[in-house]
Coordinates of C-alpha atoms in Angstrom, one line a residue:
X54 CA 9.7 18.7 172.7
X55 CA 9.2 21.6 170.1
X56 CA 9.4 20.8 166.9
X57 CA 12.0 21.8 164.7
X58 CA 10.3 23.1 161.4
X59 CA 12.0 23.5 158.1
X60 CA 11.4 27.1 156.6
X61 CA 12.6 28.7 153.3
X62 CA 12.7 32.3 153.4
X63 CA 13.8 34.4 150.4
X64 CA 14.0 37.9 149.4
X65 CA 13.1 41.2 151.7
X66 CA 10.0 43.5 152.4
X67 CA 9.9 46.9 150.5
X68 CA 7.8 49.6 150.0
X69 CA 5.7 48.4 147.8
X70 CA 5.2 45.3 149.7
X71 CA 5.4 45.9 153.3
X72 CA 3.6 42.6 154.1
X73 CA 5.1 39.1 153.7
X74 CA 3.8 36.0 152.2
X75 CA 3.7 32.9 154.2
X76 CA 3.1 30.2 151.9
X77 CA 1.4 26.7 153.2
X78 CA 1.6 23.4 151.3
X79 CA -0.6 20.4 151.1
X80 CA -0.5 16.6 151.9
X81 CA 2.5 15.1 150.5
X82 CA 4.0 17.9 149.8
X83 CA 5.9 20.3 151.4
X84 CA 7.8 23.8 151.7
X85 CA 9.9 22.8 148.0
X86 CA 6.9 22.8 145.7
X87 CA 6.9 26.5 146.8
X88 CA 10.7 26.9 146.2
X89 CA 11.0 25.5 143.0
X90 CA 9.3 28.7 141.2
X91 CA 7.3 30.9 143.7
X92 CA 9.8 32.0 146.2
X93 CA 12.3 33.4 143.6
X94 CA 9.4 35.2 141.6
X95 CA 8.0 37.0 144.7
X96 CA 11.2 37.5 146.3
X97 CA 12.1 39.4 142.9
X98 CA 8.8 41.3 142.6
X99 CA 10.2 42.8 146.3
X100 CA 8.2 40.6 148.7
X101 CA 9.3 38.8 151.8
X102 CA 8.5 34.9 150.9
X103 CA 8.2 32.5 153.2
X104 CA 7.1 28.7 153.4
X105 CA 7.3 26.2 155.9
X106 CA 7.2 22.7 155.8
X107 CA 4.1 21.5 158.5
X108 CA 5.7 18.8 161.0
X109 CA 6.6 15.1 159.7
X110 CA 7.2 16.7 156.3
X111 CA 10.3 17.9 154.2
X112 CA 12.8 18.0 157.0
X113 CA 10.5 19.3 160.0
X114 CA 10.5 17.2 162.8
X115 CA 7.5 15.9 164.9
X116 CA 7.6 14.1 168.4
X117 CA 4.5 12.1 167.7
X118 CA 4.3 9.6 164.6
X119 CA 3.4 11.6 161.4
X120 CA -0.5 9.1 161.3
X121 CA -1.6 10.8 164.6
X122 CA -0.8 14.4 163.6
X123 CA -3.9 16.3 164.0
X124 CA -5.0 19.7 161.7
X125 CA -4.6 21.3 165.5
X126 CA -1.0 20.5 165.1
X127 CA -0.4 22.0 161.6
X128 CA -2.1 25.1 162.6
X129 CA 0.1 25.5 165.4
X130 CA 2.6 25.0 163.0
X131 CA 1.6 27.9 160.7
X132 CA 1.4 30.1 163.8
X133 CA 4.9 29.6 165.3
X134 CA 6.1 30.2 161.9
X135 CA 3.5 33.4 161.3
X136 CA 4.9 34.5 164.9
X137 CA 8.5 34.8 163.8
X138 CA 7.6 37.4 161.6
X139 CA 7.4 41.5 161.9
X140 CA 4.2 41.9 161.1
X141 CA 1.1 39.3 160.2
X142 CA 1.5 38.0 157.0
X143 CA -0.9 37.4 153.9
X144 CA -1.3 33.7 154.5
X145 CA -1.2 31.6 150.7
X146 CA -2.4 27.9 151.0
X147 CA -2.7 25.0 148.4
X148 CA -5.0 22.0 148.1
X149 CA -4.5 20.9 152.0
X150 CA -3.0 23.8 153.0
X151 CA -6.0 26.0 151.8
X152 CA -8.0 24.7 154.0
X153 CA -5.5 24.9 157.2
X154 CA -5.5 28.7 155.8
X155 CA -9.4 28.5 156.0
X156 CA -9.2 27.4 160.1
X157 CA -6.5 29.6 160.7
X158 CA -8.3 32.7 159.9
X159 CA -11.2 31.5 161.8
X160 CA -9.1 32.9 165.1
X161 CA -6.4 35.4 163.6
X162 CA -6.1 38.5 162.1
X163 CA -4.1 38.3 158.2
X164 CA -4.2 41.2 156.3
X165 CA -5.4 38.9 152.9
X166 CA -5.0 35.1 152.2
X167 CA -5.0 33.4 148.9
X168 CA -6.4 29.7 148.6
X169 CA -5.2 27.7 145.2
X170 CA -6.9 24.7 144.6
X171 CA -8.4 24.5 148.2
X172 CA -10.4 22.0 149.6
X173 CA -13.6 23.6 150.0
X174 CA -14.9 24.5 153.5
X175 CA -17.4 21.1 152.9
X176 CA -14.6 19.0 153.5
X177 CA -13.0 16.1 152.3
X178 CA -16.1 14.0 152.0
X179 CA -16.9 14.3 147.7
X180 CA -13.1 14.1 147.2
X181 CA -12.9 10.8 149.3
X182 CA -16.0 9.6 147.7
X183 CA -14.5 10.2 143.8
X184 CA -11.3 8.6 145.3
X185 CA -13.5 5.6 146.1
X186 CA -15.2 5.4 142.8
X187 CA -11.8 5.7 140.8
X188 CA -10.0 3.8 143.1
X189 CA -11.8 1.5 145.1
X190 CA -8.9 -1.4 146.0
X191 CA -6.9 1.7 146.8
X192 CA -9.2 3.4 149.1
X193 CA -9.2 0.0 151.2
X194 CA -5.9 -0.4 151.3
X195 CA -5.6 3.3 152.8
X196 CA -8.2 2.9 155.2
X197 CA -6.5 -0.9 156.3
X198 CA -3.1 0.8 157.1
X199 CA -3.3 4.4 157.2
X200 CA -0.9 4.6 154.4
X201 CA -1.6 7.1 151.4
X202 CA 1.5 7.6 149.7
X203 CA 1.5 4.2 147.3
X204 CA -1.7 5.5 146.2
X205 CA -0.3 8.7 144.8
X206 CA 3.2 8.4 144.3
X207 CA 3.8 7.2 141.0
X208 CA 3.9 8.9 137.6
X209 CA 0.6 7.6 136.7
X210 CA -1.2 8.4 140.0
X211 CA 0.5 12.3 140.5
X212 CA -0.2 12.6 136.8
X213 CA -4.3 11.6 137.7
X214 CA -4.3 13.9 141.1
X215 CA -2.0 16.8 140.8
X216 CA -1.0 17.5 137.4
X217 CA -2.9 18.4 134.0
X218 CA -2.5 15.4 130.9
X219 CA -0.1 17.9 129.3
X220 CA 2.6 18.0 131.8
X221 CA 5.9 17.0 130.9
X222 CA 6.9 14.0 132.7
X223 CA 9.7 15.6 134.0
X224 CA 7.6 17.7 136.0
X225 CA 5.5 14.9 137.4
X226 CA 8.3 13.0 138.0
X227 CA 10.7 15.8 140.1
X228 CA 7.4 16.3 142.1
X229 CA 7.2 12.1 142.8
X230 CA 10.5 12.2 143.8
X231 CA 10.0 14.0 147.1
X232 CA 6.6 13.3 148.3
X233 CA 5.8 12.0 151.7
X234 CA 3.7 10.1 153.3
X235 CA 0.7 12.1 155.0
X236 CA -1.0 12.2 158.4
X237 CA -3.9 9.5 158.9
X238 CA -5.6 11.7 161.3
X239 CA -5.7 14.6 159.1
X240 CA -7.7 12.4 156.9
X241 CA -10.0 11.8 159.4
X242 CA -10.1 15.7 160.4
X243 CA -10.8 16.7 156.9
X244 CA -13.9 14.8 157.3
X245 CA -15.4 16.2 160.1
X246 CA -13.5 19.7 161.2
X247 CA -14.5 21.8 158.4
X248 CA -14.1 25.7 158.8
X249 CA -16.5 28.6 159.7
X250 CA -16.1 31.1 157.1
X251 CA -18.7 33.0 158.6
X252 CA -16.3 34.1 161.1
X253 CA -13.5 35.3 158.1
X254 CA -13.5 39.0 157.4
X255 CA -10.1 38.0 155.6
X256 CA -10.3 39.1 152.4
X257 CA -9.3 35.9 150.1
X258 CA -8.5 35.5 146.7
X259 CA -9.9 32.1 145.1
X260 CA -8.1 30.3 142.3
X261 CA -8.7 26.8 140.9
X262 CA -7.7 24.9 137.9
X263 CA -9.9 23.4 135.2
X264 CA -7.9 20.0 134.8
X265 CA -7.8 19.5 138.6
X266 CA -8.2 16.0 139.7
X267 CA -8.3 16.3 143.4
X268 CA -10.6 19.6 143.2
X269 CA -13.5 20.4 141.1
X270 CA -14.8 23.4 139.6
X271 CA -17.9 23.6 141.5
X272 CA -15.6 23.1 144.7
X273 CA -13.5 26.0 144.1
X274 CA -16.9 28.0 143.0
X275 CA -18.5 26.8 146.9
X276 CA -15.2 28.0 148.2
X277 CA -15.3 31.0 146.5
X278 CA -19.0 31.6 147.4
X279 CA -18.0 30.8 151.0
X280 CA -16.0 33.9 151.2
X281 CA -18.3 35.8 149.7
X282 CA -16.1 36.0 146.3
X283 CA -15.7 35.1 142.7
X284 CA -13.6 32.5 141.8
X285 CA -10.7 32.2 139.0
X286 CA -9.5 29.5 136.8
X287 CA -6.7 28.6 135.2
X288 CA -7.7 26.8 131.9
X289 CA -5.2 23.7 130.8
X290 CA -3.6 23.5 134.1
X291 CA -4.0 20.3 137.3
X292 CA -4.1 20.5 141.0
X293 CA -0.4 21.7 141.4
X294 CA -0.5 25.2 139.8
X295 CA 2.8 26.2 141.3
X296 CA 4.9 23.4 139.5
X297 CA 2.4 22.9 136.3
X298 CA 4.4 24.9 133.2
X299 CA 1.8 28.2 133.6
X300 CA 2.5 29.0 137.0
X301 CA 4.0 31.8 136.3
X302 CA 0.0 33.2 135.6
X303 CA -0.9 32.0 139.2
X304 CA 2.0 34.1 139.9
X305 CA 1.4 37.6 138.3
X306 CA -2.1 37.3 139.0
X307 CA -1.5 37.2 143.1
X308 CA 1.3 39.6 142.6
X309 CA -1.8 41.7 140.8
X310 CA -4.4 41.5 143.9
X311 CA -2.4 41.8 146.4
X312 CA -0.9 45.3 145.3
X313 CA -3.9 46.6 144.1
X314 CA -4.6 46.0 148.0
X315 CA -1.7 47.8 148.8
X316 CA 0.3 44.1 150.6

């Protein structure tokens, strides 16, 4: 059975920005943290935005259970959606999603791709490792039932992983409202299907945040690096720079590269 994938479209292609945007969200998470502020600014800069939510999250369906869900599947997921649209579109990926953005250009064409707060083409190893020094009891309990979501889904926990110590709780508490649980095997893949970015002539924009605790500066420096780039970072800001209050910088400065690029 297909599955049936939620997707948030707004605004229209113009002139100026022939190319649309497909945004691509990370575990937990899906195609809202992209509505709440991005979709309306790009859609009102004159862009075509687009996310999806990848299977077994937000209201996308999956015909397998959501553990066994593979990074194969999300990318397959990212495709169908891509597919839908006139023309290839610049591919934008967070924490998660980054990296799917990472494989998917591996073996198709996107005119540009931006990664925010990616996990680095090394892989989930170091992150799971500082995740076992923080949070040792935790770790166990996620490897003893493939459960993640207790492990970030309260104020405290977001606060540590995606959001800076100056966020109002408010934020941090819309965003632990609707996360969901994540896929065991993409865990698992994270660990051991990394991409090739030797095969990416993609060009990619590389943003990070200085007060990210799921990815550290030197990750987003090796990603950068990877792609044969400099990265950026936002100063005062956590893992989730499209909810954290200066998102609206993370904004202006994609809407910046991509039309001096001409997208």
């Amino acid at each position: 059975m297909p599955e049936a994938l939620e997707v948030i479209a707004k605004g229209s292609a113009t002139d100026s920005h022939p190319i649309p945007l497909l945004f691509v969200h990370g575990a937990w998470h899906a195609a809202w943290c992209w509505d709440d502020h991005f979709l309306d600014f790009f859609a009102d800069r004159g862009y075509h935005a687009v996310a999806l939510s990848l299977r077994g999250h937000g209201t996308s369906t999956t015909a397998k259970p959501l553990r066994r869900c593979s990074f194969a599947d999300y990318l397959a997921d990212i495709a169908a959606v891509a597919d839908t649209l006139p023309t290839a579109p610049v591919l934008v990926g967070h924490s998660m999603g980054g990296y799917l953005v990472q494989k998917y250009l591996q073996t198709r064409a996107a005119p540009a791709a931006v990664l925010m707060a990616s996990m680095p083409p090394s892989g989930y190893i170091a992150s799971g490792l500082r995740w076992l020094r923080r949070h040792p009891w935790h770790f166990a309990r996620m490897s003893a039932t493939g459960r993640s979501l207790p492990y970030v889904g309260t104020l405290a926990l977001a606060r540590e992983r995606f959001f800076s110590p100056s966020t109002p709780d408010d934020v941090v508490a819309n965003c632990v409202a609707r996360l969901q649980e994540e896929s065991a095997r993409s865990g698992l893949d994270g660990l051991y299907d990394r991409p090739r970015p030797e095969r990416v002539e993609t060009p990619v924009l590389v943003l990070g945040a200085r007060r990210d605790g799921a990815v550290t500066e030197l990750e987003v420096h090796e990603t950068a690096r990877a792609y044969r780039t400099t990265a950026e970072l936002f100063p005062d800001m956590g893992h989730n720079m499209m909810l954290e209050p200066g998102w609206a910088a993370v904004g202006n400065r994609i809407d910046e590269w991509l039309g001096a690029r001409g997208l």
